[in-house]
Amino acid sequence: MSLFGIPLFPEQASTFAADVDALYFFIFATCAFFATAVTIAVIVFGIRYRRRHDGEIGARIEGNLPLELLWSIIPTILSMVMFGWGASLYFHMRKPPAEAMQIYAVGKQWMWKFQHLEGQREINELHVPAGKAIKVTLSSEDVLHSLYFPSFRTKIDAIPGRYTELWFEATTPGRYHIFCAEYCGTNHSGMIGTVIVMPPNEFQAWLAGGGMEGSLAQRGAKLFTDLACVTCHLDSGQGRGPSLKDIIGTTVETQAGEKVVVDEAYLRESILNSQAKVVKGFQPLMPTFQGLVSEENLVALIEHVKSLSPNAKPAAAAPTAPTAPAAPGPTGEKK
Ligand code: CUA
């Protein structure tokens, strides 16, 4: 949408875009209407009821019940419409469909890194197929960032120490902006990228053309061996750590008697802060991997563990509670 050749709005390239814009225009039109009405009333009344000579005293007005009801009820209805409409759209945008395709993203000063399950890794570029729901699970390596797809009308903060997620379904093949929408240091404005929406068959071809290190889960399996996780987490359950087979989505009891659902957030916490929630019946022997495993390797490990639960429901992610003990501050060290 443009005015005199000046682009006012980004293109509408996701299934949300038209809905978000409709709500925006409704709110904008409502505000514009009342702002105009109030301004005109101020000017007209100012002229019409101005003091015409010295000593003139204004009429005493005691109130008007119908008028007062009217200016209470109409704004209430209008604001409730905005609230209801906005809330329903918000819930729709916040809840990824179960069949959504998973992509991992990491924000760091000052770039966006994306990882596909098939093994493709990208920096400041993201290839996605049109017509398919995409779920992006996001973390940050240093400070707060915000992953923003203006043409998809969606964004979410990247928060150090926890996973957040957003989803979208791109509708129109093309190239669109990716921005960081949270001031994150000197080169915040340079933390930009391009999302490339491709027809599904082209996307499949693109996906097949890379990933020399194997899939994300395969890379995780290698790390699982390299970091010696494999020596304790035996599939038999006889190891020093619990077996990780088919654990996704199950509930485990910790030493403290707490019940925890095994999801991405719990796995993340157990790798980085291994003493936090030790499963009952096991010794707290596991070393912490805080600072030893990058955010990208962390998701590879998590995908490996998820691959050991082939029958788990796809939406095992629960990006809710913070999982790392302390997030680094705005000056968090760079890798
Ligand atoms: Cu990252 Cu602003």
Coordinates of C-alpha atoms and ligand atoms in Angstrom, one line a residue:
M1 CA 0.0 0.0 0.0
S2 CA 1.5 3.4 -0.9
L3 CA 0.5 7.0 -1.0
F4 CA 2.0 9.2 -3.8
G5 CA 4.5 6.5 -4.4
I6 CA 5.6 6.4 -0.8
P7 CA 5.2 2.9 0.6
L8 CA 3.1 3.2 3.8
F9 CA 2.6 -0.5 4.6
P10 CA 4.8 -3.5 4.0
E11 CA 3.4 -6.1 1.7
Q12 CA 0.8 -8.5 3.0
A13 CA 2.7 -11.9 2.7
S14 CA 1.3 -14.1 5.4
T15 CA -2.1 -15.4 6.4
F16 CA -2.1 -13.0 9.4
A17 CA -1.3 -9.9 7.4
A18 CA -4.8 -8.9 6.2
D19 CA -6.4 -9.6 9.6
V20 CA -3.8 -7.6 11.5
D21 CA -4.2 -4.7 9.0
A22 CA -8.0 -4.8 9.3
L23 CA -7.8 -4.5 13.1
Y24 CA -5.2 -1.7 12.7
F25 CA -7.4 0.2 10.3
F26 CA -10.4 -0.2 12.5
I27 CA -8.6 1.2 15.5
F28 CA -7.0 3.9 13.4
A29 CA -10.4 4.9 11.8
T30 CA -12.1 5.0 15.2
C31 CA -9.3 7.2 16.7
A32 CA -9.3 9.4 13.6
F33 CA -13.0 9.9 13.7
F34 CA -13.2 10.9 17.4
A35 CA -10.0 13.0 17.2
T36 CA -11.6 14.9 14.3
A37 CA -15.0 15.2 16.0
V38 CA -13.4 16.5 19.3
T39 CA -11.2 19.0 17.5
I40 CA -14.1 20.3 15.4
A41 CA -16.3 20.6 18.6
V42 CA -13.6 22.5 20.4
I43 CA -13.2 24.9 17.6
V44 CA -17.0 25.4 16.9
F45 CA -17.9 25.7 20.6
G46 CA -14.9 28.0 21.2
I47 CA -16.2 30.4 18.5
R48 CA -19.9 30.0 19.2
Y49 CA -19.8 30.3 23.0
R50 CA -16.9 32.8 23.3
R51 CA -17.2 35.7 25.8
R52 CA -18.7 38.5 23.8
H53 CA -18.4 41.4 26.3
D54 CA -16.9 42.2 29.7
G55 CA -18.8 40.9 32.7
E56 CA -20.6 38.2 30.8
I57 CA -21.3 35.1 33.0
G58 CA -21.6 31.6 31.6
A59 CA -24.7 29.6 32.0
R60 CA -24.7 27.0 34.8
I61 CA -25.2 23.5 33.3
E62 CA -26.0 20.7 35.8
G63 CA -25.6 17.7 33.5
N64 CA -27.4 15.6 31.0
L65 CA -28.1 12.0 31.8
P66 CA -28.8 10.7 28.2
L67 CA -25.7 12.4 26.9
E68 CA -23.5 11.0 29.7
L69 CA -24.9 7.5 29.2
L70 CA -24.2 7.9 25.5
W71 CA -20.5 8.9 25.9
S72 CA -20.0 6.1 28.4
I73 CA -21.7 3.3 26.5
I74 CA -20.4 4.0 23.0
P75 CA -16.7 4.1 24.0
T76 CA -17.2 1.0 26.1
I77 CA -18.6 -0.9 23.2
L78 CA -15.8 0.3 20.9
S79 CA -13.0 -0.5 23.3
M80 CA -14.5 -4.0 23.9
V81 CA -14.6 -4.6 20.2
M82 CA -11.0 -3.6 20.0
F83 CA -10.2 -5.9 22.9
G84 CA -12.1 -8.9 21.7
W85 CA -10.9 -8.6 18.2
G86 CA -7.3 -8.0 19.3
A87 CA -7.3 -10.9 21.8
S88 CA -8.7 -13.4 19.3
L89 CA -6.1 -12.4 16.8
Y90 CA -3.4 -12.5 19.4
F91 CA -4.3 -16.0 20.5
H92 CA -4.4 -17.2 16.9
M93 CA -0.9 -15.8 16.3
R94 CA 0.6 -17.1 19.5
K95 CA -0.5 -20.7 19.1
P96 CA 1.4 -22.5 16.3
P97 CA -0.6 -25.3 14.6
A98 CA 0.6 -28.8 15.6
E99 CA 1.7 -29.7 12.1
A100 CA 3.9 -26.5 11.7
M101 CA 7.4 -27.0 10.3
Q102 CA 10.1 -26.3 12.9
I103 CA 12.9 -23.9 12.4
Y104 CA 15.4 -22.8 15.1
A105 CA 16.7 -19.2 15.2
V106 CA 19.4 -17.6 17.4
G107 CA 19.8 -13.9 17.7
K108 CA 23.2 -12.5 18.6
Q109 CA 25.0 -9.1 18.3
W110 CA 24.4 -8.5 15.4
M111 CA 23.0 -11.3 13.2
W112 CA 20.2 -13.8 12.9
K113 CA 21.2 -17.4 12.6
F114 CA 18.6 -20.0 11.4
Q115 CA 18.8 -23.8 11.4
H116 CA 16.5 -26.2 9.6
L117 CA 15.9 -29.6 10.9
E118 CA 17.3 -31.1 7.7
G119 CA 20.6 -29.5 8.5
Q120 CA 20.6 -26.3 6.4
R121 CA 22.1 -23.3 8.3
E122 CA 21.7 -19.7 7.3
I123 CA 22.8 -16.3 8.5
N124 CA 20.6 -13.3 7.9
E125 CA 18.7 -15.3 5.4
L126 CA 15.8 -17.6 5.9
H127 CA 14.3 -19.8 3.2
V128 CA 10.7 -21.0 3.8
P129 CA 8.1 -22.6 1.6
A130 CA 4.9 -20.7 0.8
G131 CA 1.6 -22.2 2.0
K132 CA 3.0 -24.0 5.0
A133 CA 2.8 -23.1 8.7
I134 CA 6.4 -22.4 10.0
K135 CA 7.2 -22.4 13.7
V136 CA 10.4 -20.5 14.6
T137 CA 11.8 -21.4 18.0
L138 CA 14.1 -18.5 19.1
S139 CA 16.8 -17.9 21.6
S140 CA 19.5 -15.3 22.1
E141 CA 23.2 -15.8 22.6
D142 CA 23.7 -12.4 24.3
V143 CA 21.1 -9.7 24.8
L144 CA 17.5 -9.1 24.0
H145 CA 16.6 -9.0 20.4
S146 CA 13.3 -9.1 18.6
L147 CA 12.7 -11.1 15.4
Y148 CA 10.4 -9.1 13.2
F149 CA 8.9 -10.1 9.9
P150 CA 7.0 -6.9 8.9
S151 CA 5.4 -8.5 5.8
F152 CA 4.1 -11.4 7.9
R153 CA 2.9 -8.9 10.7
T154 CA 4.6 -10.9 13.4
K155 CA 7.5 -10.6 15.8
I156 CA 8.8 -12.1 19.0
D157 CA 11.5 -11.2 21.4
A158 CA 14.7 -13.3 21.6
I159 CA 15.4 -13.7 25.3
P160 CA 18.7 -15.0 26.7
G161 CA 18.2 -18.1 28.7
R162 CA 14.8 -19.2 27.3
Y163 CA 13.0 -20.3 24.2
T164 CA 10.3 -18.2 22.7
E165 CA 8.4 -19.0 19.5
L166 CA 6.4 -17.5 16.7
W167 CA 4.7 -19.0 13.7
F168 CA 3.5 -17.8 10.3
E169 CA 2.3 -19.1 7.1
A170 CA 3.7 -17.2 4.1
T171 CA 1.3 -16.8 1.2
T172 CA 3.3 -15.2 -1.5
P173 CA 6.7 -16.2 -2.9
G174 CA 9.2 -13.3 -2.8
R175 CA 11.8 -11.6 -0.7
Y176 CA 10.9 -9.8 2.5
H177 CA 12.6 -7.9 5.3
I178 CA 13.8 -9.4 8.6
F179 CA 14.4 -6.8 11.2
C180 CA 15.6 -6.7 14.8
A181 CA 13.0 -4.7 16.6
E182 CA 14.6 -4.3 20.0
Y183 CA 17.6 -2.0 20.5
C184 CA 20.5 -4.3 21.1
G185 CA 23.6 -2.2 20.8
T186 CA 25.7 -0.3 18.3
N187 CA 24.8 -2.3 15.2
H188 CA 21.2 -2.9 16.0
S189 CA 20.1 -1.2 12.8
G190 CA 22.4 -3.5 10.8
M191 CA 20.8 -6.6 12.3
I192 CA 18.7 -7.2 9.3
G193 CA 18.0 -10.0 6.9
T194 CA 15.9 -11.4 4.2
V195 CA 13.2 -14.1 4.3
I196 CA 12.9 -15.8 1.0
V197 CA 9.5 -17.4 0.4
M198 CA 9.7 -20.1 -2.3
P199 CA 7.1 -22.2 -4.0
P200 CA 7.1 -25.6 -2.1
N201 CA 8.8 -27.6 -4.9
E202 CA 11.6 -25.0 -5.2
F203 CA 12.0 -25.0 -1.4
Q204 CA 12.4 -28.8 -1.4
A205 CA 15.1 -28.5 -4.1
W206 CA 16.8 -25.8 -2.0
L207 CA 16.6 -28.0 1.1
A208 CA 18.1 -30.9 -0.8
G209 CA 21.1 -28.8 -2.0
G210 CA 22.9 -28.4 1.4
G211 CA 23.2 -29.7 4.9
M212 CA 26.6 -31.4 4.4
E213 CA 26.8 -32.1 8.1
G214 CA 23.6 -34.1 8.0
S215 CA 20.4 -33.2 9.7
L216 CA 20.2 -31.2 12.9
A217 CA 19.4 -34.3 14.9
Q218 CA 22.4 -36.1 13.3
R219 CA 24.6 -33.2 14.3
G220 CA 23.2 -33.5 17.8
A221 CA 23.9 -37.2 17.9
K222 CA 27.5 -36.5 17.1
L223 CA 27.7 -33.9 19.8
F224 CA 26.0 -36.4 22.1
T225 CA 29.0 -38.7 21.6
D226 CA 31.6 -35.9 21.5
L227 CA 30.4 -34.4 24.8
A228 CA 30.3 -37.9 26.3
C229 CA 26.6 -37.7 27.1
V230 CA 26.4 -41.1 25.7
T231 CA 28.5 -42.7 28.4
C232 CA 25.9 -42.0 31.1
H233 CA 22.5 -41.8 29.2
L234 CA 22.3 -45.4 28.2
D235 CA 19.1 -46.5 26.4
S236 CA 18.9 -49.5 28.7
G237 CA 18.2 -47.1 31.7
Q238 CA 21.1 -48.8 33.5
G239 CA 23.5 -45.8 33.0
R240 CA 24.4 -43.1 35.6
G241 CA 21.9 -40.8 33.9
P242 CA 18.3 -41.5 32.9
S243 CA 17.6 -43.1 29.5
L244 CA 16.5 -40.5 27.0
K245 CA 14.5 -42.9 24.9
D246 CA 10.8 -41.9 24.4
I247 CA 11.0 -39.3 27.2
I248 CA 9.7 -36.3 25.3
G249 CA 6.2 -35.4 26.6
T250 CA 6.5 -37.7 29.6
T251 CA 6.4 -36.4 33.2
V252 CA 9.3 -37.2 35.4
E253 CA 9.7 -36.7 39.1
T254 CA 12.7 -34.8 40.4
Q255 CA 14.6 -35.4 43.6
A256 CA 12.6 -32.5 45.2
G257 CA 9.4 -34.4 44.4
E258 CA 8.4 -31.9 41.7
K259 CA 6.7 -33.3 38.5
V260 CA 8.2 -31.9 35.3
V261 CA 7.1 -32.4 31.8
V262 CA 10.0 -33.2 29.5
D263 CA 10.0 -30.6 26.8
E264 CA 12.5 -28.4 25.0
A265 CA 12.7 -26.0 28.0
Y266 CA 13.4 -28.8 30.4
L267 CA 16.0 -30.3 28.2
R268 CA 17.7 -26.9 27.8
E269 CA 17.7 -26.4 31.6
S270 CA 19.0 -29.9 32.2
I271 CA 21.9 -29.4 29.9
L272 CA 22.9 -25.9 31.0
N273 CA 22.0 -26.1 34.6
S274 CA 22.2 -29.8 35.2
Q275 CA 21.7 -29.8 39.0
A276 CA 18.4 -27.8 38.8
K277 CA 16.0 -30.7 38.4
V278 CA 17.7 -34.0 38.7
V279 CA 15.4 -37.0 38.1
K280 CA 14.6 -39.0 41.2
G281 CA 16.7 -42.1 41.7
F282 CA 19.8 -40.5 40.0
Q283 CA 22.9 -38.9 41.5
P284 CA 23.6 -35.3 40.6
L285 CA 26.7 -36.3 38.7
M286 CA 26.1 -34.5 35.5
P287 CA 28.5 -31.5 34.8
T288 CA 27.0 -28.2 33.7
F289 CA 27.4 -27.3 30.1
Q290 CA 26.7 -23.6 30.6
G291 CA 29.2 -21.8 28.4
L292 CA 30.4 -25.0 26.7
V293 CA 27.5 -25.6 24.4
S294 CA 26.5 -22.8 22.0
E295 CA 22.8 -22.0 21.4
E296 CA 23.0 -23.7 18.0
N297 CA 24.6 -26.9 19.4
L298 CA 22.0 -26.8 22.2
V299 CA 19.1 -27.1 19.7
A300 CA 21.0 -29.8 17.8
L301 CA 21.3 -31.8 21.1
I302 CA 17.6 -31.2 21.8
E303 CA 16.7 -32.3 18.3
H304 CA 18.7 -35.5 18.8
V305 CA 16.9 -36.2 22.1
K306 CA 13.6 -35.5 20.3
S307 CA 14.6 -38.0 17.6
L308 CA 14.8 -40.7 20.3
S309 CA 11.1 -40.1 20.9
P310 CA 9.7 -40.8 17.5
N311 CA 6.1 -41.3 18.8
A312 CA 6.0 -38.1 20.8
K313 CA 3.5 -35.4 19.7
P314 CA 5.2 -32.8 17.5
A315 CA 4.3 -29.8 19.6
A316 CA 6.4 -30.8 22.6
A317 CA 7.8 -27.3 23.0
A318 CA 6.6 -25.2 25.8
P319 CA 8.4 -21.9 25.6
T320 CA 7.1 -20.7 28.9
A321 CA 9.2 -20.5 32.0
P322 CA 12.7 -19.1 32.1
T323 CA 15.1 -22.0 32.3
A324 CA 18.6 -20.7 32.8
P325 CA 19.6 -19.5 36.2
A326 CA 20.7 -16.0 35.2
A327 CA 20.5 -14.3 31.9
P328 CA 23.6 -12.2 31.0
G329 CA 23.0 -8.5 31.1
P330 CA 23.1 -6.1 28.1
T331 CA 26.8 -6.4 28.0
G332 CA 26.7 -10.2 27.8
E333 CA 29.9 -11.6 26.4
K334 CA 30.2 -12.3 22.7
K335 CA 31.3 -15.5 21.2
Ligands
CUA1 CU1 19.3 -7.3 17.8 CU2 18.4 -5.0 17.8

